[in-house]
Coordinates of C-alpha atoms in Angstrom, one line a residue:
Chain U
X553 CA 0.0 0.0 0.0
X554 CA 2.8 2.4 1.2
X555 CA 4.7 1.4 -1.8
X556 CA 2.2 2.1 -4.5
X557 CA 1.6 5.5 -2.9
X558 CA 5.4 6.2 -3.2
X559 CA 5.5 5.0 -6.8
X560 CA 2.3 7.2 -7.7
X561 CA 4.1 10.2 -6.0
X562 CA 7.0 9.8 -8.0
X563 CA 5.2 9.3 -11.1
X564 CA 3.3 12.4 -10.5
X565 CA 6.5 14.5 -10.0
X566 CA 8.0 13.0 -13.3
X567 CA 4.9 13.9 -15.2
X568 CA 4.9 17.4 -13.7
X569 CA 8.6 17.9 -14.5
X570 CA 8.0 16.4 -18.1
X571 CA 5.1 18.6 -18.6
X572 CA 6.9 21.8 -17.5
X573 CA 9.8 21.0 -19.7
X574 CA 7.7 20.3 -22.8
X575 CA 5.8 23.6 -22.3
X576 CA 9.0 25.3 -22.1
X577 CA 10.7 23.7 -25.0
X578 CA 7.6 24.1 -27.1
X579 CA 7.7 27.8 -26.1
X580 CA 11.4 28.0 -27.1
X581 CA 10.8 26.1 -30.3
X582 CA 8.0 28.4 -31.5
X583 CA 10.0 31.6 -30.3
X584 CA 12.9 30.3 -32.2
X585 CA 10.8 29.5 -35.4
X586 CA 9.3 32.9 -35.3
X587 CA 12.7 34.9 -35.0
X588 CA 14.1 32.3 -37.4
X589 CA 17.1 31.5 -35.3
X590 CA 17.2 27.8 -35.0
X591 CA 19.9 26.1 -33.0
X592 CA 23.4 25.9 -34.6
X593 CA 27.0 26.0 -33.6
X594 CA 28.4 26.8 -36.8
X595 CA 28.9 30.6 -35.8
X596 CA 31.7 29.3 -33.6
X597 CA 34.2 29.0 -36.7
X598 CA 33.4 32.4 -38.1
X599 CA 35.6 35.3 -37.5
X600 CA 34.6 37.4 -34.4
X601 CA 35.6 40.9 -35.6
X602 CA 36.2 42.2 -32.4
X603 CA 39.5 43.0 -30.5
X604 CA 40.4 41.7 -27.0
X605 CA 42.3 44.2 -24.8
X606 CA 44.2 41.5 -23.2
X607 CA 45.1 37.9 -24.6
X608 CA 47.8 35.6 -23.1
X609 CA 47.6 33.7 -26.6
X610 CA 48.1 35.3 -30.0
X611 CA 44.7 36.7 -30.9
X612 CA 43.3 39.1 -33.6
X613 CA 39.9 40.0 -34.8
X614 CA 40.0 37.6 -37.8
X615 CA 40.0 34.6 -35.4
X616 CA 37.1 32.4 -34.9
X617 CA 34.6 32.8 -31.9
X618 CA 35.9 29.5 -30.6
X619 CA 39.4 30.9 -30.3
X620 CA 38.1 33.9 -28.8
X621 CA 36.0 32.0 -26.1
X622 CA 39.3 29.9 -25.5
X623 CA 41.3 33.0 -24.9
X624 CA 38.6 34.4 -22.6
X625 CA 38.8 31.2 -20.7
X626 CA 42.6 31.4 -20.4
X627 CA 42.2 35.0 -19.1
X628 CA 39.6 33.9 -16.5
X629 CA 41.9 31.0 -15.5
X630 CA 44.7 33.6 -15.1
X631 CA 42.9 35.8 -12.9
X632 CA 41.2 33.1 -10.9
X633 CA 44.5 31.3 -10.1
X634 CA 46.2 34.5 -9.1
X635 CA 43.3 35.6 -7.0
X636 CA 43.1 32.1 -5.3
X637 CA 46.8 32.5 -4.1
X638 CA 46.5 35.9 -3.0
X639 CA 43.0 35.4 -1.2
X640 CA 44.5 32.3 0.6
X641 CA 47.4 34.1 2.0
X642 CA 45.3 37.1 3.0
X643 CA 42.6 34.9 4.5
X644 CA 45.0 32.9 6.5
X645 CA 46.7 35.8 7.9
X646 CA 43.6 37.6 8.8
X647 CA 41.9 34.5 10.2
X648 CA 45.1 33.8 12.3
X649 CA 45.2 37.4 13.4
X650 CA 41.6 37.2 14.8
X651 CA 43.1 34.5 17.4
X652 CA 46.2 36.2 18.1
X653 CA 47.5 37.3 21.4
X654 CA 47.8 40.7 20.1
X655 CA 44.8 42.8 20.8
X656 CA 45.4 45.3 18.2
X657 CA 46.0 42.9 15.4
X658 CA 42.9 41.2 16.5
X659 CA 40.8 44.4 16.2
X660 CA 42.5 45.2 12.9
X661 CA 41.6 41.9 11.5
X662 CA 37.9 42.1 13.0
X663 CA 37.6 45.5 11.3
X664 CA 38.8 44.2 7.9
X665 CA 36.4 41.3 7.9
X666 CA 33.4 43.2 9.1
X667 CA 33.8 46.2 6.6
X668 CA 34.8 44.1 3.5
X669 CA 32.0 41.5 3.8
X670 CA 29.2 44.1 4.3
X671 CA 30.0 45.8 1.1
X672 CA 29.0 44.5 -2.4
X673 CA 32.0 42.9 -4.5
X674 CA 30.9 45.0 -7.7
X675 CA 31.1 48.2 -5.6
X676 CA 34.6 47.3 -4.4
X677 CA 35.7 46.5 -7.8
X678 CA 34.6 49.7 -9.0
X679 CA 36.5 51.4 -6.1
X680 CA 39.6 49.6 -7.0
X681 CA 39.4 50.2 -10.7
X682 CA 38.1 53.9 -10.8
X683 CA 39.6 55.3 -7.6
X684 CA 42.6 53.3 -6.6
X685 CA 44.2 52.4 -9.9
X686 CA 42.9 54.9 -12.6
X687 CA 43.4 57.6 -9.8
X688 CA 47.1 57.0 -10.1
X689 CA 49.5 59.5 -11.8
X690 CA 50.2 58.9 -15.5
X691 CA 53.8 58.4 -14.8
X692 CA 55.1 57.3 -11.3
X693 CA 58.8 57.6 -10.8
X694 CA 59.4 54.9 -8.1
X695 CA 62.5 54.6 -6.0
X696 CA 62.9 51.0 -7.3
X697 CA 63.4 52.4 -10.9
X698 CA 62.4 49.8 -13.5
X699 CA 62.0 47.0 -10.9
X700 CA 58.4 48.1 -9.9
X701 CA 56.3 50.8 -11.5
X702 CA 52.9 51.6 -10.7
X703 CA 50.8 53.8 -13.0
X704 CA 47.4 54.2 -14.3
X705 CA 48.6 52.3 -17.3
X706 CA 49.2 49.4 -15.3
X707 CA 51.8 47.6 -12.9
X708 CA 55.2 46.3 -14.0
X709 CA 57.0 44.1 -11.7
X710 CA 60.5 43.0 -13.0
X711 CA 59.5 43.3 -16.5
X712 CA 56.0 41.4 -16.3
X713 CA 53.3 44.0 -17.0
X714 CA 49.9 43.7 -15.3
X715 CA 47.1 45.6 -16.9
X716 CA 44.8 47.8 -14.9
X717 CA 41.8 45.8 -15.4
X718 CA 43.7 42.6 -14.3
X719 CA 44.9 44.1 -11.4
X720 CA 41.7 45.6 -10.3
X721 CA 39.9 42.3 -10.8
X722 CA 42.7 40.5 -8.9
X723 CA 42.5 43.1 -6.0
X724 CA 38.9 43.1 -5.6
X725 CA 38.5 39.4 -5.7
X726 CA 41.3 38.6 -3.2
X727 CA 40.4 41.2 -0.7
X728 CA 36.7 40.3 -0.9
X729 CA 37.3 36.6 -0.8
X730 CA 40.0 36.9 1.9
X731 CA 37.7 38.2 4.2
X732 CA 35.4 35.2 3.7
X733 CA 38.5 32.8 3.9
X734 CA 39.5 34.5 7.2
X735 CA 36.0 33.6 8.8
X736 CA 36.6 30.0 7.6
X737 CA 40.1 29.9 9.0
X738 CA 38.9 31.4 12.3
X739 CA 36.1 28.9 12.5
X740 CA 38.6 26.2 11.9
X741 CA 41.0 27.7 14.5
X742 CA 38.2 27.6 17.1
X743 CA 37.5 23.7 16.1
X744 CA 41.1 23.0 17.6
X745 CA 40.6 22.4 21.7
X746 CA 41.9 25.0 23.7
X747 CA 44.1 22.5 25.3
X748 CA 46.2 22.2 22.2
X749 CA 47.0 26.0 22.4
X750 CA 47.9 25.9 26.1
X751 CA 49.9 22.9 25.5
X752 CA 52.1 24.3 22.8
X753 CA 52.4 27.6 25.0
X754 CA 53.7 25.7 27.9
X755 CA 56.1 23.9 25.9
X756 CA 57.6 27.2 25.3
X757 CA 56.7 27.4 21.6
X758 CA 56.4 30.8 20.0
X759 CA 52.9 31.9 19.0
X760 CA 53.7 31.7 15.4
X761 CA 55.6 28.4 15.4
X762 CA 52.9 26.8 17.5
X763 CA 50.1 28.0 15.2
X764 CA 52.2 26.6 12.1
X765 CA 53.2 23.3 13.9
X766 CA 50.3 22.4 16.3
X767 CA 47.2 24.3 15.6
X768 CA 46.9 24.8 11.7
X769 CA 47.6 21.0 10.9
X770 CA 44.8 20.0 13.3
X771 CA 42.5 22.7 11.9
X772 CA 42.9 22.0 8.2
X773 CA 40.2 19.1 8.1
X774 CA 37.7 21.8 9.5
X775 CA 39.0 24.5 7.1
X776 CA 39.3 22.7 3.8
X777 CA 35.7 22.1 3.0
X778 CA 34.8 25.9 3.6
X779 CA 37.9 27.0 1.6
X780 CA 36.9 25.1 -1.4
X781 CA 33.5 26.8 -1.4
X782 CA 35.0 30.0 -1.0
X783 CA 37.4 29.2 -4.0
X784 CA 34.3 28.2 -6.0
X785 CA 32.7 31.6 -5.1
X786 CA 35.8 33.3 -6.4
X787 CA 35.8 31.6 -9.4
X788 CA 32.1 32.6 -10.1
X789 CA 32.7 36.1 -8.9
X790 CA 35.5 36.5 -11.4
X791 CA 32.8 37.1 -14.1
X792 CA 32.2 40.4 -12.7
X793 CA 35.2 41.5 -14.5
X794 CA 33.1 42.3 -17.3
X795 CA 32.1 45.4 -15.4
X796 CA 35.4 47.1 -15.9
X797 CA 36.1 45.5 -19.4
X798 CA 38.6 42.8 -18.5
X799 CA 38.1 40.2 -21.3
X800 CA 37.5 37.1 -19.3
X801 CA 35.3 34.2 -20.4
X802 CA 31.8 35.9 -19.5
X803 CA 32.8 39.1 -21.1
X804 CA 33.8 37.3 -24.4
X805 CA 30.5 35.2 -24.2
X806 CA 28.4 38.2 -23.7
X807 CA 29.8 40.2 -26.7
X808 CA 29.7 37.0 -28.9
X809 CA 26.0 36.4 -28.1
X810 CA 25.3 40.0 -28.5
X811 CA 26.9 40.1 -32.0
X812 CA 25.5 36.6 -33.3
X813 CA 22.3 36.6 -31.3
X814 CA 22.9 33.0 -30.4
X815 CA 21.9 33.4 -26.6
X816 CA 21.0 29.8 -26.2
X817 CA 24.1 28.3 -27.7
X818 CA 26.2 30.9 -25.8
X819 CA 24.7 30.2 -22.6
X820 CA 25.2 26.4 -22.9
X821 CA 28.8 26.9 -23.6
X822 CA 29.3 29.3 -20.7
X823 CA 27.4 26.6 -18.4
X824 CA 29.7 24.0 -19.7
X825 CA 32.9 26.0 -19.1
X826 CA 31.7 26.8 -15.6
X827 CA 30.8 23.1 -14.8
X828 CA 34.4 22.3 -16.1
X829 CA 35.9 25.0 -13.9
X830 CA 34.2 23.7 -11.0
X831 CA 35.0 20.2 -11.6
X832 CA 38.9 21.3 -11.9
X833 CA 38.7 23.3 -8.5
X834 CA 36.6 20.5 -6.7
X835 CA 39.0 17.8 -8.0
X836 CA 41.9 19.6 -6.9
X837 CA 40.4 20.4 -3.4
X838 CA 39.4 16.8 -3.0
X839 CA 43.0 15.5 -3.7
X840 CA 44.0 18.1 -1.0
X841 CA 41.7 17.0 1.3
X842 CA 42.5 13.4 1.0
X843 CA 46.2 14.1 1.5
X844 CA 45.3 16.2 4.5
X845 CA 43.2 13.3 6.0
X846 CA 45.8 10.6 5.2
X847 CA 48.6 12.7 6.8
X848 CA 46.4 13.1 9.8
X849 CA 45.9 9.2 10.1
X850 CA 49.4 8.4 9.8
X851 CA 50.9 10.8 12.5
Chain V
X1126 CA 39.6 50.0 31.5
X1127 CA 39.7 46.2 31.1
X1128 CA 41.3 46.4 27.7
X1129 CA 43.7 49.0 28.9
X1130 CA 45.0 46.5 31.7
X1131 CA 45.1 43.8 29.2
X1132 CA 47.3 46.0 26.9
X1133 CA 49.7 46.9 29.7
X1134 CA 50.1 43.2 30.7
X1135 CA 50.4 42.3 27.2
X1136 CA 53.3 45.0 26.7
X1137 CA 55.2 43.4 29.8
X1138 CA 55.2 39.9 28.3
X1139 CA 55.9 40.6 24.6
X1140 CA 58.3 43.4 24.1
X1141 CA 58.9 42.7 20.4
X1142 CA 55.3 42.4 19.7
X1143 CA 54.7 45.7 21.5
X1144 CA 57.0 47.6 19.1
X1145 CA 55.2 46.2 16.3
X1146 CA 51.9 47.2 17.8
X1147 CA 53.1 50.8 18.2
X1148 CA 53.9 50.8 14.4
X1149 CA 50.6 49.6 13.8
X1150 CA 49.1 52.3 16.0
X1151 CA 51.1 54.9 14.1
X1152 CA 49.7 53.6 10.8
X1153 CA 46.2 53.4 12.1
X1154 CA 46.4 57.0 13.3
X1155 CA 48.0 58.3 10.1
X1156 CA 45.2 56.5 8.1
X1157 CA 42.5 57.9 10.4
X1158 CA 43.9 61.6 10.1
X1159 CA 44.1 61.2 6.4
X1160 CA 40.6 59.9 6.0
X1161 CA 39.2 62.4 8.3
X1162 CA 40.8 65.3 6.7
X1163 CA 39.8 64.1 3.5
X1164 CA 36.2 63.6 4.6
X1165 CA 35.9 67.1 6.3
X1166 CA 38.1 69.2 3.8
X1167 CA 39.2 67.7 0.5
X1168 CA 36.0 65.8 -0.4
X1169 CA 33.3 67.5 -2.3
X1170 CA 30.0 66.0 -1.2
X1171 CA 27.7 68.2 -3.3
X1172 CA 27.4 65.3 -5.7
X1173 CA 25.8 63.3 -3.0
X1174 CA 23.9 65.9 -1.1
X1175 CA 22.3 67.3 -4.2
X1176 CA 21.0 64.1 -5.3
X1177 CA 19.7 62.5 -2.2
X1178 CA 16.2 61.9 -3.7
X1179 CA 17.8 60.2 -6.8
X1180 CA 19.5 57.8 -4.4
X1181 CA 16.4 57.0 -2.8
X1182 CA 13.9 56.6 -5.6
X1183 CA 15.7 56.9 -8.9
X1184 CA 13.7 58.8 -11.5
X1185 CA 10.4 58.2 -9.9
X1186 CA 7.8 60.9 -11.1
X1187 CA 8.5 64.0 -8.8
X1188 CA 4.9 64.2 -7.4
X1189 CA 4.9 60.8 -6.3
X1190 CA 8.3 60.5 -4.6
X1191 CA 6.6 60.4 -1.4
X1192 CA 5.6 56.7 -2.0
X1193 CA 9.0 55.2 -2.2
X1194 CA 10.1 57.5 0.6
X1195 CA 7.3 56.5 2.8
X1196 CA 8.1 52.8 2.3
X1197 CA 11.7 53.3 3.1
X1198 CA 10.8 55.3 6.2
X1199 CA 8.5 52.7 7.4
X1200 CA 10.9 49.8 6.8
X1201 CA 13.6 52.0 8.7
X1202 CA 11.2 52.6 11.5
X1203 CA 10.0 49.0 11.9
X1204 CA 13.7 47.8 11.8
X1205 CA 14.3 50.4 14.8
X1206 CA 11.3 49.2 16.7
X1207 CA 12.2 45.6 16.4
X1208 CA 15.6 45.9 17.5
X1209 CA 14.8 48.2 20.6
X1210 CA 11.7 46.6 21.7
X1211 CA 13.0 43.6 23.9
X1212 CA 11.0 40.4 23.0
X1213 CA 11.0 38.3 26.0
X1214 CA 8.9 35.5 26.7
X1215 CA 5.8 36.3 28.7
X1216 CA 6.3 40.0 28.7
X1217 CA 5.6 42.1 25.6
X1218 CA 3.7 39.3 24.1
X1219 CA 1.6 41.7 22.2
X1220 CA 4.7 43.2 20.5
X1221 CA 5.8 39.6 19.6
X1222 CA 2.5 38.9 18.1
X1223 CA 2.2 42.0 16.2
X1224 CA 5.7 42.7 14.8
X1225 CA 6.0 39.7 12.6
X1226 CA 2.7 40.6 10.9
X1227 CA 3.8 44.1 10.3
X1228 CA 7.1 42.7 8.6
X1229 CA 4.8 40.5 6.3
X1230 CA 2.6 43.3 5.7
X1231 CA 5.5 45.4 4.3
X1232 CA 5.9 43.4 1.2
X1233 CA 2.5 44.0 -0.3
X1234 CA 2.6 47.5 0.9
X1235 CA 5.8 48.1 -0.8
X1236 CA 4.6 46.7 -4.0
X1237 CA 1.4 48.8 -4.0
X1238 CA 3.2 52.0 -3.1
X1239 CA 5.8 51.5 -5.9
X1240 CA 3.5 50.2 -8.6
X1241 CA 0.5 52.0 -7.8
X1242 CA -3.1 50.9 -7.9
X1243 CA -5.6 51.0 -4.9
X1244 CA -6.3 54.5 -5.9
X1245 CA -2.6 55.4 -6.3
X1246 CA -1.4 56.4 -10.0
X1247 CA 0.1 53.4 -11.7
X1248 CA 3.9 54.2 -12.1
X1249 CA 5.8 51.7 -14.6
X1250 CA 8.7 49.7 -13.4
X1251 CA 11.1 51.6 -15.7
X1252 CA 10.6 54.7 -13.3
X1253 CA 11.8 52.7 -10.2
X1254 CA 15.2 53.0 -8.9
X1255 CA 17.6 53.7 -6.2
X1256 CA 17.4 52.3 -2.7
X1257 CA 13.7 51.6 -2.9
X1258 CA 14.4 49.3 -6.0
X1259 CA 17.3 47.7 -4.2
X1260 CA 15.2 46.8 -1.1
X1261 CA 12.2 45.9 -3.3
X1262 CA 14.3 43.5 -5.2
X1263 CA 15.8 42.0 -2.2
X1264 CA 12.7 41.5 -0.2
X1265 CA 10.7 40.1 -3.0
X1266 CA 13.4 37.7 -4.2
X1267 CA 14.0 36.5 -0.6
X1268 CA 10.4 35.9 -0.1
X1269 CA 10.1 33.8 -3.3
X1270 CA 13.3 32.1 -2.7
X1271 CA 12.4 30.9 0.9
X1272 CA 9.6 28.4 0.3
X1273 CA 11.2 27.2 -3.1
X1274 CA 14.2 26.6 -1.2
X1275 CA 12.6 24.7 1.6
X1276 CA 10.7 22.7 -1.0
X1277 CA 14.2 21.8 -2.8
X1278 CA 15.9 20.9 0.5
X1279 CA 12.9 18.3 1.3
X1280 CA 13.1 17.1 -2.0
X1281 CA 17.0 16.7 -1.8
X1282 CA 16.6 14.8 1.6
X1283 CA 13.7 12.7 0.4
X1284 CA 13.8 8.8 0.2
X1285 CA 12.0 9.1 -3.2
X1286 CA 14.9 8.7 -5.8
X1287 CA 13.0 10.7 -8.5
X1288 CA 12.6 13.7 -6.2
X1289 CA 16.2 13.4 -4.8
X1290 CA 17.9 13.5 -8.0
X1291 CA 15.9 16.0 -9.7
X1292 CA 16.3 18.6 -6.7
X1293 CA 20.0 17.5 -6.6
X1294 CA 20.6 18.4 -10.2
X1295 CA 18.8 21.6 -9.7
X1296 CA 20.7 22.7 -6.8
X1297 CA 24.1 21.4 -8.2
X1298 CA 23.5 23.2 -11.7
X1299 CA 22.5 26.5 -10.1
X1300 CA 25.4 26.6 -7.7
X1301 CA 27.7 26.0 -10.2
X1302 CA 26.9 29.0 -12.5
X1303 CA 27.8 32.6 -11.6
X1304 CA 24.9 34.7 -10.9
X1305 CA 25.6 37.2 -13.6
X1306 CA 24.9 34.4 -16.1
X1307 CA 21.7 33.6 -14.3
X1308 CA 20.6 37.1 -14.5
X1309 CA 21.5 37.5 -17.9
X1310 CA 19.7 34.4 -18.8
X1311 CA 16.6 35.8 -17.2
X1312 CA 16.9 39.1 -19.2
X1313 CA 17.7 37.4 -22.5
X1314 CA 16.2 33.9 -22.3
X1315 CA 13.0 34.1 -20.0
X1316 CA 11.1 35.7 -22.8
X1317 CA 12.1 33.0 -25.1
X1318 CA 10.7 30.3 -22.9
X1319 CA 7.5 32.0 -22.4
X1320 CA 4.5 32.1 -24.7
X1321 CA 4.6 35.0 -27.3
X1322 CA 1.8 37.0 -25.8
X1323 CA 3.1 36.9 -22.2
X1324 CA 5.4 39.9 -21.5
X1325 CA 6.8 40.4 -18.1
X1326 CA 8.6 43.4 -17.0
X1327 CA 12.2 43.9 -16.3
X1328 CA 12.0 44.0 -12.4
X1329 CA 9.9 40.9 -12.3
X1330 CA 12.3 38.9 -14.6
X1331 CA 15.2 40.1 -12.2
X1332 CA 13.2 38.9 -9.1
X1333 CA 12.5 35.6 -10.6
X1334 CA 16.1 35.1 -11.7
X1335 CA 17.4 36.1 -8.3
X1336 CA 15.0 33.9 -6.6
X1337 CA 15.5 30.9 -8.7
X1338 CA 19.3 31.2 -8.1
X1339 CA 18.9 31.9 -4.2
X1340 CA 16.9 29.0 -3.7
X1341 CA 19.5 26.6 -4.5
X1342 CA 21.6 28.4 -1.8
X1343 CA 18.8 28.5 0.6
X1344 CA 18.2 24.7 0.0
X1345 CA 21.6 23.8 0.9
X1346 CA 21.4 25.8 4.3
X1347 CA 18.0 24.3 5.2
X1348 CA 19.3 20.9 4.3
X1349 CA 21.9 21.5 6.7
X1350 CA 19.4 22.4 9.4
X1351 CA 17.2 19.3 8.5
X1352 CA 20.2 17.1 9.1
X1353 CA 21.0 18.5 12.5
X1354 CA 17.5 17.3 13.6
X1355 CA 18.0 13.9 15.3
X1356 CA 15.8 11.1 13.9
X1357 CA 14.4 10.8 17.4
X1358 CA 12.3 13.7 16.8
X1359 CA 10.3 12.3 13.9
X1360 CA 10.1 9.1 15.6
X1361 CA 8.7 10.8 18.8
X1362 CA 6.3 12.7 16.4
X1363 CA 5.2 9.5 14.8
X1364 CA 4.7 7.9 18.3
X1365 CA 2.4 10.8 19.2
X1366 CA 0.1 9.9 16.3
X1367 CA 1.4 12.8 14.0
X1368 CA 1.2 12.1 10.2
X1369 CA 4.4 12.6 8.4
X1370 CA 3.2 15.9 7.0
X1371 CA 2.3 17.1 10.3
X1372 CA 5.6 15.9 11.9
X1373 CA 7.5 17.9 9.2
X1374 CA 5.5 20.8 9.6
X1375 CA 5.0 21.1 13.4
X1376 CA 8.3 19.2 14.5
X1377 CA 10.9 19.0 12.0
X1378 CA 10.9 22.1 10.2
X1379 CA 10.6 24.8 12.8
X1380 CA 13.6 23.4 14.5
X1381 CA 15.5 23.0 11.2
X1382 CA 14.7 26.6 10.2
X1383 CA 15.8 28.0 13.5
X1384 CA 19.2 26.2 13.2
X1385 CA 19.5 27.5 9.6
X1386 CA 18.8 31.1 10.6
X1387 CA 22.5 32.1 10.8
X1388 CA 23.0 30.7 7.4
X1389 CA 19.8 32.1 5.9
X1390 CA 20.8 35.5 7.1
X1391 CA 24.1 35.4 5.1
X1392 CA 22.1 34.4 2.3
X1393 CA 19.8 37.4 2.6
X1394 CA 22.7 39.9 3.2
X1395 CA 24.5 38.2 0.1
X1396 CA 21.3 38.6 -1.8
X1397 CA 21.1 42.3 -1.0
X1398 CA 24.7 42.8 -2.1
X1399 CA 24.0 41.0 -5.1
X1400 CA 21.1 43.2 -6.4
X1401 CA 24.0 45.5 -7.3
X1402 CA 24.6 43.3 -10.4
X1403 CA 21.6 44.5 -11.9
X1404 CA 23.4 47.7 -12.5
X1405 CA 25.3 46.0 -15.1
X1406 CA 22.0 44.7 -16.7
X1407 CA 20.2 48.0 -17.0
X1408 CA 18.2 48.4 -13.8
X1409 CA 18.9 51.6 -12.0
X1410 CA 19.1 50.5 -8.4
X1411 CA 21.4 52.1 -5.9
X1412 CA 24.6 51.2 -7.7
X1413 CA 23.1 51.9 -11.0
X1414 CA 22.1 55.2 -10.0
X1415 CA 25.6 55.9 -8.9
X1416 CA 27.2 54.9 -12.2
X1417 CA 24.8 57.0 -14.2
X1418 CA 25.6 60.0 -12.0
X1419 CA 29.3 59.5 -12.5
X1420 CA 29.0 59.1 -16.3
X1421 CA 27.6 62.7 -16.0
X1422 CA 30.6 65.1 -17.2
X1423 CA 29.8 67.4 -14.2
X1424 CA 30.9 64.9 -11.8
X1425 CA 34.2 63.7 -13.3
X1426 CA 36.7 62.6 -10.7
X1427 CA 33.9 62.4 -7.8
X1428 CA 34.0 58.6 -7.8
X1429 CA 35.5 58.2 -4.3
X1430 CA 32.9 60.4 -2.7
X1431 CA 30.0 58.4 -4.3
X1432 CA 31.6 55.2 -3.5
X1433 CA 32.2 55.9 0.1
X1434 CA 28.5 57.0 0.4
X1435 CA 27.4 53.8 -1.3
X1436 CA 29.6 51.7 1.0
X1437 CA 28.3 53.3 4.0
X1438 CA 24.6 52.6 2.9
X1439 CA 25.2 49.0 1.8
X1440 CA 27.2 48.5 5.2
X1441 CA 24.3 49.9 7.0
X1442 CA 21.7 47.8 5.4
X1443 CA 23.8 44.7 5.8
X1444 CA 24.6 45.2 9.4
X1445 CA 20.9 46.2 10.2
X1446 CA 19.8 42.8 8.3
X1447 CA 22.6 40.8 10.6
X1448 CA 21.3 42.7 13.8
X1449 CA 17.5 41.6 12.9
X1450 CA 18.5 38.1 12.2
X1451 CA 20.4 37.8 15.5
X1452 CA 17.2 39.3 17.4
X1453 CA 15.1 36.6 15.7
X1454 CA 17.3 34.1 16.6
X1455 CA 17.3 35.0 20.5
X1456 CA 13.7 35.7 20.5
X1457 CA 12.5 32.2 21.1
X1458 CA 9.8 30.2 20.1
X1459 CA 7.0 33.0 20.5
X1460 CA 8.3 34.1 17.1
X1461 CA 5.9 31.8 15.0
X1462 CA 2.7 33.1 17.0
X1463 CA 2.5 30.1 19.3
X1464 CA 3.4 30.5 22.8
X1465 CA 6.4 29.1 24.5

């Protein structure tokens, strides 16, 4: 009796979902026929005709849409990977500072976290781009000479030139995500029993050494899941780069969709790229997680 | 005083640390001094002060501006009352009963005030903007996302495979895509998926897209709450003769939602912050207004003033939300109208 009811319920859900999908797809087909678009991916091999301000690989407007999207993907990957590193460093520093013995450092870290987390990322991005970076002087003679220059044309460190757009996205992403990572790290540190702190202090270890050798390794299993979700957030948030004209994956997709009118196909490709990116980050984090757990079991 | 004593003790034990602290203190004083002198002297606040109505309500018709302003003031007043009035069990039961209904009432009130109807002149959604639009977007999408998210969470934890897998697919896909892509999808594609005759306005499309997106995150938070409820609770409810539906409604969900409140608050705050993305998609909410203002040649170089003002506003809204949530969390079971 109960079994039949379960089956009936599931059947009802399936029918409901299929009907919903059928109606949506039917509407889509009608609308596509009406606008004469149809579904096709042949536009991917046509030349784009638009230039990209920044490309790590050779690219010209006569290249195909597919290549432009790939270059955008590489640009995204570039800013995401740099952002991951910077945000992690910032977050671990700020998170540890919140449990430091120095009251000033604690207050400073708390201020950072509470201010940054309550202001939208897009506003912060605009601030970094329009105020902090574009507000710099045209030429800025620095005491380090050609080793490090900071102008409103970009940043040059040891011959490597970073564009203003890239720097702004990187700063915004790492400062914003750093604040969230700080909270994750703080939570992880709090999960380590008080006795462990007292133990390394009574052994005469310095705060920094104790944190690195005793507390952080034990906090890692609690930190990693939160960390990987923050990494995924950072990757997703990198799409805001379009707001200041950094040619990331989303911005290239957006331009392609506007030019070709292929909204559905473009969106599908975007979806696939992000699923791929997510799988990548998730995979790496899972490997890390497993390594941490294995190390924990061995010791 | 206690902090002072702690500081002195600290300096005695960690001399190197103290020198470092002095450096940090000097830095903080310098930053504070520079900021204050900029705020008081260098900054030109006229770009903000002469456009206050614009920030509040966008290009809302001049003679009707009192409507969004009234709504914002009512929301602010209600927030203050809720934060100030102590909700203790037993005492002030009257307030504890009335306040939640006031909050519920604010949503249709906001919609009527903004859109018109019931004797008010209709105002098309094109003319909505500023803080009132930001708040309206947040409130409406949150109200839609919560029930949908709860349903998804229940589906995700259900023991019926079809329900479980379809909910899971939805949640995973939504959580994998960036919000701006969902909003873009909403703007471009929702019209494609709807019958030709049905045209829905831009604000509604944004609300739907926000709600569909947020629901996936709400679902995961509610699932966390559901998992924290021990199986014995359901068993106890079953022994008392409650049907599975009743046990869910009266025993499991109220407890699970209470556990999920901190996480849900973060989602709500994130939702408010994320409404700023609509500035990229053509709605003139708070950030959109600011970008429009700054595009005006008369205000070239006034970015910092506008952004500091906006940052302060967003900070205020988010902090108010966090405080409200903390109040709800600590107010006890009287919240849902039943006595403790």
